[in-house]
Short mmCIF file of C-alpha atoms and ligand atoms in Angstrom, two decimals:
data_model
loop_
_atom_site.label_atom_id
_atom_site.label_comp_id
_atom_site.label_asym_id
_atom_site.label_seq_id
_atom_site.Cartn_x
_atom_site.Cartn_y
_atom_site.Cartn_z
CA MET A 14 0.45 -11.66 -39.23
CA THR A 15 -2.35 -10.09 -41.22
CA ALA A 16 -3.03 -10.50 -44.89
CA ALA A 17 -2.18 -6.86 -45.37
CA THR A 18 1.43 -7.36 -44.32
CA ASP A 19 2.11 -10.44 -46.33
CA GLY A 20 0.26 -9.48 -49.49
CA GLY A 21 -0.96 -12.91 -50.60
CA TYR A 22 1.86 -15.02 -49.17
CA ASP A 23 -0.35 -16.52 -46.51
CA GLU A 24 -2.92 -17.50 -49.15
CA PHE A 25 -0.13 -19.10 -51.14
CA LEU A 26 1.08 -21.10 -48.09
CA ASP A 27 -2.54 -22.18 -47.44
CA ALA A 28 -2.82 -23.51 -50.95
CA LEU A 29 0.56 -25.21 -50.81
CA ALA A 30 -0.43 -26.85 -47.49
CA ASP A 31 -3.63 -28.14 -49.15
CA GLY A 32 -1.67 -29.64 -52.02
CA ASP A 33 -2.92 -26.89 -54.40
CA GLY A 34 0.34 -25.00 -54.85
CA TYR A 35 0.47 -22.37 -57.51
CA PHE A 36 2.78 -19.73 -58.97
CA TYR A 37 2.42 -16.79 -61.31
CA ALA A 38 3.79 -16.47 -64.85
CA CYS A 39 4.21 -13.17 -66.65
CA SER A 40 3.44 -12.74 -70.42
CA ASN A 41 7.09 -13.60 -71.05
CA GLU A 42 6.80 -16.81 -69.07
CA HIS A 43 8.95 -15.79 -66.13
CA GLY A 44 7.79 -17.82 -63.11
CA LEU A 45 7.18 -15.92 -59.85
CA LEU A 46 5.96 -16.54 -56.35
CA PRO A 47 3.28 -14.45 -54.66
CA PRO A 48 3.13 -11.68 -53.57
CA ARG A 49 3.88 -9.95 -56.87
CA GLN A 50 2.24 -7.20 -58.83
CA ALA A 51 4.96 -6.95 -61.48
CA CYS A 52 7.59 -9.25 -62.92
CA PRO A 53 11.10 -8.22 -61.73
CA HIS A 54 12.67 -9.68 -64.86
CA CYS A 55 10.68 -7.73 -67.45
CA GLY A 56 8.25 -5.36 -65.72
CA ASP A 57 5.19 -7.12 -67.09
CA ARG A 58 2.07 -6.79 -64.95
CA GLU A 59 -0.11 -9.48 -66.57
CA LEU A 60 0.48 -12.26 -64.09
CA ALA A 61 -1.44 -15.50 -64.67
CA ARG A 62 -1.90 -18.09 -61.98
CA ARG A 63 -0.47 -21.55 -62.80
CA GLU A 64 -0.54 -24.87 -61.06
CA LEU A 65 2.69 -25.76 -59.23
CA PRO A 66 4.03 -29.12 -60.38
CA ARG A 67 3.80 -31.75 -57.65
CA THR A 68 7.49 -32.49 -57.54
CA GLY A 69 10.65 -30.50 -58.08
CA GLU A 70 14.41 -31.05 -58.16
CA ILE A 71 16.94 -29.75 -55.61
CA VAL A 72 19.20 -27.17 -57.26
CA THR A 73 21.39 -26.47 -54.24
CA HIS A 74 21.31 -27.02 -50.45
CA THR A 75 23.12 -26.32 -47.23
CA THR A 76 23.05 -27.59 -43.68
CA VAL A 77 22.66 -24.65 -41.34
CA SER A 78 24.38 -25.20 -38.01
CA VAL A 79 24.20 -21.61 -36.70
CA PRO A 80 20.54 -20.59 -37.07
CA THR A 81 18.68 -17.34 -36.54
CA PRO A 82 16.69 -17.25 -33.27
CA GLN A 83 13.45 -18.24 -35.08
CA PHE A 84 15.05 -21.62 -35.99
CA ASP A 85 16.96 -22.22 -32.75
CA ASP A 86 15.46 -25.63 -31.99
CA ASN A 87 15.74 -26.86 -35.60
CA ALA A 88 19.54 -26.69 -36.10
CA PRO A 89 21.26 -28.30 -37.74
CA TYR A 90 18.73 -28.33 -40.56
CA VAL A 91 18.90 -28.48 -44.34
CA THR A 92 17.76 -25.57 -46.45
CA ALA A 93 17.42 -25.98 -50.19
CA ILE A 94 16.37 -24.23 -53.36
CA VAL A 95 14.11 -26.47 -55.48
CA ASP A 96 13.37 -26.11 -59.15
CA PHE A 97 9.73 -26.74 -60.17
CA GLY A 98 10.34 -26.05 -63.85
CA GLN A 99 9.16 -22.51 -64.34
CA VAL A 100 9.63 -21.40 -60.74
CA ARG A 101 11.93 -22.09 -57.78
CA LEU A 102 11.11 -22.26 -54.07
CA THR A 103 13.37 -22.01 -50.98
CA GLY A 104 12.52 -24.16 -47.92
CA ILE A 105 13.64 -26.65 -45.35
CA VAL A 106 14.25 -30.30 -46.27
CA ARG A 107 12.78 -32.86 -43.92
CA GLY A 108 12.55 -36.67 -44.02
CA VAL A 109 16.05 -37.14 -45.45
CA ASP A 110 19.32 -37.58 -43.52
CA ARG A 111 21.43 -34.46 -44.05
CA ASP A 112 24.21 -36.50 -45.60
CA ASP A 113 21.82 -38.00 -48.13
CA VAL A 114 20.50 -34.69 -49.48
CA ALA A 115 21.78 -34.25 -53.04
CA ILE A 116 21.43 -31.98 -55.99
CA GLU A 117 18.86 -33.33 -58.54
CA GLN A 118 16.99 -35.18 -55.79
CA ARG A 119 13.20 -35.06 -56.33
CA VAL A 120 11.04 -33.58 -53.57
CA THR A 121 7.51 -32.40 -52.96
CA ALA A 122 6.70 -29.02 -51.39
CA THR A 123 4.39 -28.58 -48.40
CA VAL A 124 4.05 -26.30 -45.40
CA GLU A 125 4.92 -27.26 -41.85
CA PRO A 126 5.43 -25.42 -38.58
CA SER A 127 8.97 -24.53 -37.58
CA GLU A 128 10.14 -26.43 -34.49
CA THR A 129 10.98 -23.27 -32.62
CA THR A 130 8.03 -21.00 -33.30
CA ASP A 131 4.71 -21.90 -34.79
CA ASP A 132 5.55 -19.96 -37.93
CA ARG A 133 4.83 -21.89 -41.08
CA THR A 134 7.77 -22.81 -43.28
CA ILE A 135 7.94 -24.18 -46.80
CA THR A 136 9.06 -27.76 -46.33
CA PHE A 137 10.42 -30.22 -48.87
CA ARG A 138 9.98 -33.97 -48.39
CA PRO A 139 11.36 -36.75 -50.58
CA ALA A 140 9.02 -37.55 -53.50
CA GLN A 141 7.58 -41.03 -53.29
CA MET B 21 35.64 10.64 -66.89
CA SER B 22 34.81 12.43 -63.68
CA GLN B 23 38.22 12.20 -61.92
CA VAL B 24 36.87 12.88 -58.45
CA ARG B 25 39.81 13.26 -56.16
CA LEU B 26 40.32 11.22 -53.02
CA ALA B 27 42.06 13.65 -50.67
CA GLY B 28 41.86 11.91 -47.29
CA THR B 29 41.06 8.66 -45.57
CA GLY B 30 40.39 7.71 -41.98
CA MET B 31 39.30 4.62 -40.09
CA THR B 32 39.07 3.12 -36.69
CA SER B 33 40.54 -0.30 -36.17
CA PHE B 34 37.98 -2.97 -36.92
CA GLY B 35 37.15 -5.37 -34.10
CA SER B 36 35.17 -5.62 -30.94
CA HIS B 37 34.72 -2.22 -29.38
CA PRO B 38 32.18 -2.66 -26.59
CA ASP B 39 33.15 0.71 -25.11
CA ARG B 40 32.58 2.79 -28.24
CA THR B 41 29.31 4.08 -29.63
CA GLY B 42 28.65 4.57 -33.33
CA ARG B 43 28.92 8.36 -33.17
CA ASP B 44 32.23 8.07 -31.35
CA MET B 45 33.67 5.67 -33.95
CA PHE B 46 32.48 7.66 -36.93
CA ALA B 47 33.79 10.90 -35.39
CA SER B 48 37.24 9.33 -35.13
CA ALA B 49 37.23 8.07 -38.72
CA GLY B 50 35.73 11.22 -40.20
CA LEU B 51 37.87 13.71 -38.32
CA GLU B 52 40.96 11.69 -39.23
CA ALA B 53 39.95 11.80 -42.94
CA LEU B 54 39.40 15.58 -42.78
CA GLU B 55 42.81 16.07 -41.16
CA ASP B 56 44.45 13.77 -43.67
CA ALA B 57 42.88 15.82 -46.51
CA GLY B 58 43.70 19.16 -44.89
CA VAL B 59 40.09 20.27 -45.22
CA PRO B 60 38.16 22.19 -42.50
CA ALA B 61 34.66 20.96 -41.59
CA ALA B 62 33.32 24.34 -42.78
CA ASP B 63 34.26 23.43 -46.39
CA VAL B 64 32.30 20.15 -46.46
CA ASP B 65 29.22 20.42 -48.65
CA GLU B 66 27.54 17.09 -47.89
CA LEU B 67 27.84 13.85 -45.91
CA PHE B 68 27.02 10.47 -47.44
CA TYR B 69 26.96 7.93 -44.62
CA GLY B 70 26.49 4.16 -44.89
CA ASN B 71 24.91 2.12 -42.13
CA PHE B 72 22.94 -1.10 -42.07
CA ILE B 73 21.34 -1.93 -38.73
CA GLY B 74 22.05 1.02 -36.47
CA THR B 75 18.36 1.41 -35.75
CA LEU B 76 18.45 -2.06 -34.24
CA SER B 77 21.89 -2.18 -32.67
CA GLU B 78 21.93 1.31 -31.19
CA ARG B 79 18.23 2.19 -31.19
CA GLN B 80 19.20 5.21 -33.27
CA GLY B 81 17.61 6.17 -36.53
CA HIS B 82 18.30 9.32 -38.58
CA GLN B 83 22.01 8.89 -38.18
CA GLY B 84 23.01 11.15 -41.05
CA PRO B 85 22.73 14.48 -39.19
CA LEU B 86 24.06 12.91 -36.03
CA MET B 87 27.23 11.88 -37.79
CA ALA B 88 27.58 15.22 -39.52
CA GLU B 89 27.46 16.87 -36.07
CA ALA B 90 30.14 14.43 -34.91
CA LEU B 91 32.39 15.88 -37.63
CA GLY B 92 31.67 19.49 -36.60
CA THR B 93 29.09 20.50 -39.17
CA THR B 94 25.41 20.57 -39.86
CA VAL B 95 25.63 20.21 -43.66
CA PRO B 96 22.98 18.17 -45.47
CA SER B 97 23.56 14.49 -44.87
CA ARG B 98 21.92 11.18 -45.52
CA ARG B 99 22.19 7.67 -44.21
CA ILE B 100 22.44 5.12 -47.05
CA GLU B 101 21.32 1.58 -46.30
CA SER B 102 22.12 -1.08 -48.78
CA ALA B 103 23.12 -3.90 -46.42
CA CYS B 104 26.82 -4.68 -46.76
CA ALA B 105 27.12 -2.29 -49.73
CA SER B 106 25.93 0.69 -47.70
CA SER B 107 29.17 2.70 -47.76
CA GLY B 108 30.18 1.52 -51.23
CA LEU B 109 26.99 3.17 -52.29
CA ALA B 110 27.75 6.18 -50.15
CA VAL B 111 31.02 6.60 -52.06
CA HIS B 112 29.21 6.05 -55.38
CA ASP B 113 26.64 8.72 -54.60
CA ALA B 114 29.29 11.11 -53.38
CA VAL B 115 31.17 10.65 -56.64
CA ARG B 116 27.97 11.51 -58.51
CA ALA B 117 27.39 14.57 -56.40
CA ILE B 118 30.84 15.92 -57.20
CA GLY B 119 30.81 14.73 -60.81
CA SER B 120 27.48 16.52 -61.48
CA GLY B 121 28.87 19.75 -60.01
CA ASP B 122 26.44 19.68 -57.04
CA ALA B 123 29.22 19.52 -54.47
CA ASP B 124 32.91 20.37 -54.24
CA VAL B 125 33.84 18.55 -50.99
CA VAL B 126 32.03 15.62 -49.51
CA VAL B 127 32.66 13.15 -46.73
CA ALA B 128 31.65 9.56 -47.65
CA GLY B 129 31.93 6.76 -45.18
CA GLY B 130 30.11 4.44 -42.89
CA MET B 131 29.90 2.83 -39.50
CA GLU B 132 28.53 -0.35 -38.00
CA ARG B 133 28.25 -1.56 -34.45
CA MET B 134 27.42 -5.24 -34.21
CA THR B 135 29.26 -7.04 -31.44
CA ASN B 136 26.93 -5.52 -28.83
CA MET B 137 24.13 -7.59 -30.45
CA GLY B 138 25.77 -10.93 -29.58
CA THR B 139 26.16 -13.75 -32.06
CA ALA B 140 22.44 -14.64 -32.16
CA GLY B 141 21.42 -11.00 -32.49
CA ALA B 142 23.99 -10.29 -35.17
CA THR B 143 23.08 -13.47 -37.10
CA ASP B 144 19.46 -12.38 -36.97
CA GLY B 145 20.41 -8.81 -37.95
CA LEU B 146 22.58 -9.97 -40.89
CA ALA B 147 19.81 -12.30 -42.10
CA ARG B 148 17.81 -9.11 -42.70
CA ALA B 149 19.98 -8.62 -45.83
CA ALA B 150 18.16 -11.58 -47.37
CA ASP B 151 14.52 -11.66 -48.50
CA ASP B 152 12.46 -12.02 -45.29
CA LEU B 153 9.44 -13.68 -46.83
CA TYR B 154 11.10 -16.11 -49.24
CA GLU B 155 14.43 -16.77 -47.46
CA VAL B 156 14.58 -15.86 -43.79
CA GLN B 157 11.25 -17.55 -43.14
CA SER B 158 12.68 -20.66 -44.83
CA GLY B 159 15.57 -20.87 -42.44
CA VAL B 160 18.17 -19.12 -44.64
CA THR B 161 20.83 -17.38 -42.65
CA PHE B 162 23.33 -15.12 -44.29
CA PRO B 163 26.12 -17.73 -44.29
CA GLY B 164 23.45 -20.19 -45.42
CA ALA B 165 22.59 -18.09 -48.47
CA TYR B 166 26.26 -17.92 -49.56
CA ALA B 167 26.58 -21.62 -48.88
CA LEU B 168 23.68 -22.25 -51.27
CA MET B 169 25.60 -20.28 -53.88
CA ALA B 170 28.90 -22.08 -53.12
CA ARG B 171 27.30 -25.52 -53.59
CA ALA B 172 25.69 -24.41 -56.87
CA TYR B 173 29.08 -23.11 -58.05
CA PHE B 174 30.85 -26.34 -57.12
CA ASP B 175 28.13 -28.27 -58.94
CA GLU B 176 28.46 -26.22 -62.10
CA TYR B 177 32.26 -25.61 -62.25
CA GLY B 178 33.87 -27.88 -59.68
CA GLY B 179 35.84 -26.78 -56.65
CA THR B 180 36.27 -27.89 -53.11
CA HIS B 181 36.21 -26.58 -49.58
CA GLU B 182 40.01 -26.85 -49.72
CA ASP B 183 40.11 -24.31 -52.56
CA LEU B 184 38.09 -21.97 -50.32
CA ALA B 185 40.44 -22.59 -47.41
CA HIS B 186 43.31 -21.22 -49.46
CA ILE B 187 41.42 -17.93 -49.83
CA ALA B 188 40.96 -17.68 -46.03
CA VAL B 189 44.59 -18.50 -45.39
CA LYS B 190 45.75 -15.87 -47.91
CA ASN B 191 43.59 -13.11 -46.45
CA HIS B 192 44.50 -13.90 -42.89
CA ASP B 193 48.17 -13.79 -43.93
CA ASN B 194 47.68 -10.41 -45.59
CA ALA B 195 46.16 -8.97 -42.40
CA LEU B 196 49.14 -9.91 -40.18
CA VAL B 197 50.75 -6.46 -40.55
CA ASN B 198 47.49 -4.48 -40.70
CA ASP B 199 46.98 -3.07 -37.23
CA HIS B 200 43.47 -1.96 -38.20
CA ALA B 201 42.48 -5.60 -38.83
CA HIS B 202 40.07 -7.47 -36.58
CA LEU B 203 41.95 -10.75 -36.92
CA GLN B 204 45.74 -10.75 -36.95
CA GLN B 205 46.11 -14.44 -36.72
CA GLU B 206 47.89 -16.83 -39.03
CA ILE B 207 45.85 -19.90 -40.02
CA THR B 208 46.64 -23.02 -42.03
CA VAL B 209 44.59 -24.81 -44.65
CA ALA B 210 44.17 -27.76 -42.25
CA GLU B 211 42.85 -25.50 -39.49
CA ALA B 212 40.39 -23.92 -41.87
CA LEU B 213 39.18 -27.36 -42.99
CA GLU B 214 38.81 -28.60 -39.42
CA ALA B 215 36.97 -25.57 -38.05
CA PRO B 216 33.38 -26.06 -36.78
CA GLU B 217 30.79 -26.02 -39.55
CA ILE B 218 28.41 -23.03 -39.73
CA ALA B 219 26.59 -23.73 -42.98
CA ALA B 220 27.89 -26.58 -45.11
CA PRO B 221 30.26 -26.43 -46.97
CA PHE B 222 31.40 -23.45 -44.85
CA GLY B 223 33.27 -23.72 -41.61
CA LEU B 224 34.03 -20.87 -39.22
CA TYR B 225 37.07 -19.73 -41.24
CA ASP B 226 35.03 -19.33 -44.43
CA ALA B 227 33.15 -16.43 -42.77
CA CYS B 228 34.26 -12.98 -41.89
CA PRO B 229 34.01 -11.98 -38.22
CA ILE B 230 31.31 -9.78 -36.73
CA SER B 231 33.02 -6.43 -36.24
CA ASP B 232 32.56 -2.89 -35.05
CA GLY B 233 34.22 0.02 -36.84
CA ALA B 234 34.01 3.10 -39.01
CA ALA B 235 35.70 4.40 -42.16
CA ALA B 236 35.57 7.70 -43.98
CA LEU B 237 36.88 9.37 -47.09
CA VAL B 238 37.15 12.99 -48.16
CA LEU B 239 36.32 13.40 -51.84
CA MET B 240 36.69 16.62 -53.79
CA SER B 241 36.49 18.16 -57.21
CA PRO B 242 39.83 18.67 -59.05
CA THR B 243 39.03 22.39 -59.03
CA TYR B 244 38.79 22.54 -55.25
CA ALA B 245 42.01 20.49 -54.87
CA ALA B 246 43.86 22.87 -57.24
CA GLU B 247 42.48 26.02 -55.69
CA HIS B 248 43.52 24.94 -52.17
CA ASP B 249 46.77 23.44 -53.30
CA LEU B 250 45.84 20.10 -51.74
CA GLU B 251 47.62 16.83 -52.29
CA ALA B 252 45.06 14.54 -53.84
CA GLY B 253 47.09 12.18 -55.96
CA VAL B 254 44.49 9.46 -56.28
CA ALA B 255 41.32 9.80 -58.34
CA ILE B 256 38.15 7.78 -58.43
CA SER B 257 37.91 7.56 -62.15
CA GLY B 258 35.04 5.14 -62.43
CA ALA B 259 32.04 4.24 -60.26
CA GLY B 260 29.41 1.67 -61.03
CA HIS B 261 26.37 0.25 -59.28
CA GLY B 262 24.50 -2.93 -60.24
CA GLY B 263 21.36 -4.67 -58.98
CA ASP B 264 19.68 -8.10 -58.90
CA THR B 265 16.72 -9.82 -57.28
CA MET B 266 16.82 -10.14 -53.49
CA ALA B 267 15.88 -13.83 -53.30
CA LEU B 268 18.39 -16.26 -54.74
CA HIS B 269 15.66 -18.52 -56.14
CA ASP B 270 14.51 -15.73 -58.51
CA ARG B 271 17.86 -15.64 -60.30
CA PRO B 272 18.52 -17.66 -63.43
CA THR B 273 21.77 -18.88 -62.02
CA LEU B 274 23.31 -19.13 -58.51
CA SER B 275 26.88 -19.51 -59.62
CA ARG B 276 27.38 -16.01 -61.01
CA THR B 277 26.77 -12.47 -59.65
CA PRO B 278 25.58 -10.21 -62.49
CA ALA B 279 25.16 -7.14 -60.23
CA THR B 280 28.96 -6.92 -59.83
CA ARG B 281 29.42 -7.49 -63.54
CA GLU B 282 27.05 -4.64 -64.33
CA ALA B 283 28.76 -2.33 -61.80
CA ALA B 284 32.21 -3.25 -63.19
CA LYS B 285 31.18 -2.55 -66.78
CA VAL B 286 29.99 0.98 -65.88
CA ALA B 287 33.05 1.69 -63.76
CA TYR B 288 35.53 0.39 -66.34
CA ASP B 289 33.84 2.28 -69.20
CA GLU B 290 33.82 5.47 -67.19
CA ALA B 291 37.55 5.05 -66.41
CA SER B 292 38.35 3.84 -69.94
CA ILE B 293 40.14 0.78 -68.62
CA ASP B 294 39.70 -3.01 -68.86
CA PRO B 295 40.33 -5.73 -66.25
CA ASN B 296 43.88 -6.27 -67.54
CA ASP B 297 44.82 -2.71 -66.43
CA VAL B 298 44.07 -3.46 -62.80
CA ALA B 299 47.06 -4.06 -60.55
CA ILE B 300 45.34 -4.75 -57.22
CA ALA B 301 41.80 -5.42 -56.01
CA GLU B 302 39.95 -5.24 -52.73
CA VAL B 303 36.86 -7.40 -53.09
CA HIS B 304 33.92 -8.31 -50.88
CA ASP B 305 34.95 -11.62 -49.32
CA CYS B 306 32.30 -11.81 -46.61
CA PHE B 307 32.56 -15.55 -47.25
CA THR B 308 35.48 -17.18 -49.06
CA ILE B 309 33.36 -18.06 -52.10
CA ALA B 310 32.38 -14.39 -52.45
CA GLU B 311 36.00 -13.58 -53.48
CA VAL B 312 35.64 -16.09 -56.29
CA PHE B 313 32.36 -14.59 -57.48
CA ALA B 314 33.87 -11.09 -57.36
CA LEU B 315 36.98 -11.92 -59.34
CA GLU B 316 34.93 -13.62 -62.08
CA ALA B 317 32.34 -10.82 -62.24
CA LEU B 318 35.11 -8.23 -62.35
CA GLY B 319 36.46 -9.96 -65.44
CA MET B 320 39.77 -10.86 -63.81
CA TYR B 321 38.96 -14.52 -64.41
CA ARG B 322 36.65 -16.44 -66.69
CA ASP B 323 33.57 -18.05 -65.08
CA GLY B 324 34.58 -21.16 -63.13
CA GLU B 325 38.32 -20.29 -63.07
CA ALA B 326 38.79 -18.07 -60.00
CA ILE B 327 38.15 -20.86 -57.59
CA GLY B 328 41.78 -22.03 -57.75
CA ALA B 329 43.40 -18.57 -57.94
CA ALA B 330 44.49 -18.39 -54.27
CA ARG B 331 45.59 -22.04 -54.25
CA ARG B 332 47.73 -21.43 -57.35
CA GLY B 333 49.17 -18.33 -55.75
CA GLU B 334 47.97 -15.88 -58.37
CA THR B 335 46.04 -13.68 -55.96
CA ARG B 336 48.57 -13.91 -53.14
CA ARG B 337 50.86 -11.03 -52.20
CA ASP B 338 53.58 -12.17 -54.54
CA GLY B 339 51.14 -13.21 -57.26
CA GLU B 340 50.19 -11.54 -60.51
CA LEU B 341 47.07 -9.93 -59.05
CA PRO B 342 47.23 -9.35 -55.31
CA VAL B 343 43.69 -9.50 -53.91
CA ASN B 344 42.64 -8.23 -50.51
CA LEU B 345 46.07 -7.11 -49.36
CA SER B 346 44.28 -5.44 -46.43
CA GLY B 347 43.14 -8.86 -45.19
CA GLY B 348 39.76 -8.45 -46.81
CA LEU B 349 36.52 -8.69 -44.89
CA LYS B 350 37.72 -12.16 -43.92
CA ALA B 351 40.50 -10.96 -41.65
CA LYS B 352 40.32 -7.15 -41.59
CA GLY B 353 36.76 -7.52 -40.38
CA HIS B 354 33.31 -6.51 -41.62
CA PRO B 355 31.57 -3.69 -39.81
CA VAL B 356 28.90 -3.85 -42.45
CA GLY B 357 28.22 -0.15 -43.03
CA ALA B 358 31.94 0.76 -42.94
CA THR B 359 33.21 -1.90 -45.35
CA GLY B 360 32.78 -0.29 -48.75
CA ALA B 361 34.50 2.92 -47.75
CA ALA B 362 37.26 0.98 -45.99
CA GLN B 363 37.90 -0.95 -49.19
CA VAL B 364 38.30 2.25 -51.20
CA ALA B 365 40.60 3.63 -48.46
CA ALA B 366 42.68 0.44 -48.65
CA VAL B 367 43.07 0.65 -52.41
CA ALA B 368 44.03 4.33 -52.26
CA THR B 369 46.62 3.83 -49.52
CA LEU B 370 48.01 0.73 -51.22
CA LEU B 371 48.45 2.77 -54.42
CA ASP B 372 50.00 5.83 -52.70
CA GLY B 373 52.38 3.67 -50.64
CA SER B 374 51.06 4.46 -47.18
CA HIS B 375 49.36 1.09 -46.48
CA PRO B 376 51.35 -1.43 -44.43
CA ARG B 377 51.06 -3.92 -47.32
CA ALA B 378 51.99 -1.35 -49.98
CA GLU B 379 55.38 -3.08 -50.57
CA ALA B 380 53.44 -5.86 -52.29
CA VAL B 381 52.16 -3.45 -54.95
CA ALA B 382 54.26 -3.23 -58.10
CA ASP B 383 56.17 0.08 -58.41
CA ASP B 384 54.56 0.89 -61.71
CA ALA B 385 51.02 0.04 -60.49
CA THR B 386 48.64 2.92 -60.99
CA ILE B 387 45.16 1.29 -61.05
CA GLY B 388 43.21 -0.55 -58.37
CA VAL B 389 39.62 -1.64 -57.96
CA ALA B 390 37.28 -1.92 -54.97
CA GLN B 391 34.20 -4.15 -55.13
CA ASN B 392 31.49 -3.98 -52.46
CA ALA B 393 28.42 -6.30 -52.38
CA GLY B 394 25.12 -6.00 -50.57
CA GLY B 395 23.29 -9.12 -49.38
CA THR B 396 23.90 -12.01 -51.73
CA VAL B 397 24.98 -9.44 -54.36
CA ALA B 398 21.52 -7.99 -54.95
CA SER B 399 23.51 -4.74 -54.81
CA ALA B 400 27.08 -4.18 -55.89
CA THR B 401 29.35 -1.21 -56.33
CA VAL B 402 32.68 -1.09 -58.16
CA HIS B 403 35.11 1.81 -57.93
CA VAL B 404 38.22 2.27 -60.11
CA LEU B 405 41.02 4.21 -58.39
CA GLU B 406 43.93 5.70 -60.32
CA VAL B 407 47.14 7.44 -59.39
CA ILE B 408 47.05 10.86 -61.05
CA ASP B 409 50.15 12.04 -62.88
CA GLU B 410 50.46 15.84 -62.41
ZN1 ZN C 520 8.58 -11.35 -66.86
#
């Protein structure tokens, strides 16, 4: 994929993989993930880059047993939405038994290849 | 209040139709609707046609004119794509076209062909209704997205998989006499709970089937109906459309669906009604939890209270507010692009007595609602239907 098609998302994943995750905040403090040129909540275009907190908290999760073809070899796997305070991320949870994944559990965000393709996926691992 | 008249409905059975193309199915539904309305193709002003993934499943884009031709006309047409809300939006736009005076007679409907894609292909296709960058690339499937919402709802308000199973059982039971339904199969709560898991907490019976099918409506202005002495005893008296962010993680809460709430407010205001006036509802139960979201956003229940409605019997056939008497998406089936129009057709025929489940509708019932959702309710339409007293 070229930078033109993902509009800054690749750069975001690079940073996240390096432990330098970031997000954007509009003037009204709505947290957003790249790529964005405007805040969908208020229309503001003044987006400032902020440091992504190192750990976040699982808001909700599911174990996917019937995957899309891109995740064929991964299933069953756990997908979760994780709250990092001002912004939330969606990704795959690894390093925890599926039965032990719980709401409010603290995790860190990184980037790892999917097991089926080499596509990079946001990955959550239990916070130490 | 626009009082657009619903003069005719038509639909194919929903199910697996490997031998039928999209144009063949939409022709059947559309021509049936025109006949039902008593309107010649020459009088149609426009076609509003809903379809989600026809470009993938049939390698056919630009389906609007193709489907107009199938009905015997070359009037202006458009294909409306809004995921699972495609034909709800087609109906909405058709109501606007007539309400604004731009058109007198329109066909609104939709078609989807999905079973030819296989389970993996259809799962992949349906996932396209979620945000590709933020969700699909993070392993979120369509059932997975609703499962994320279900877990968030349980966490905030309580509720169990068993509560959801009662919704599936109810909707399967309603479909038993509906010969257009994809699944005419009785299930028990125990069977629903024991079914193979697809995305926890959902098992197979929490999800609607992958279906093929088409549905169409003929809408007209009251003037045209009167001039041509047509029977059009049901009006669409309110139409609303609401929106939200595509990705779930960008929403302040995952346990409510504001797009439906927004659509309902507009539709109710336009029709000058409130939720207490509604006698029956057809809502978008692509997954069992979606029926709960819909009933709360429609104002039929307070937040956190619709989860037990089916278990308590309130939304069953003999309950206070029968919901999804057609079988819903759950059992009637969900040919994505046809669903919204089929829901409106179901409400209309339930109200006028011609639906196989019409006996469950109270004799004095005059108002019904159809709610159609796109993706994880990033789009929603709500239509209020009323029996007209003339
Ligand atoms: Zn903002």
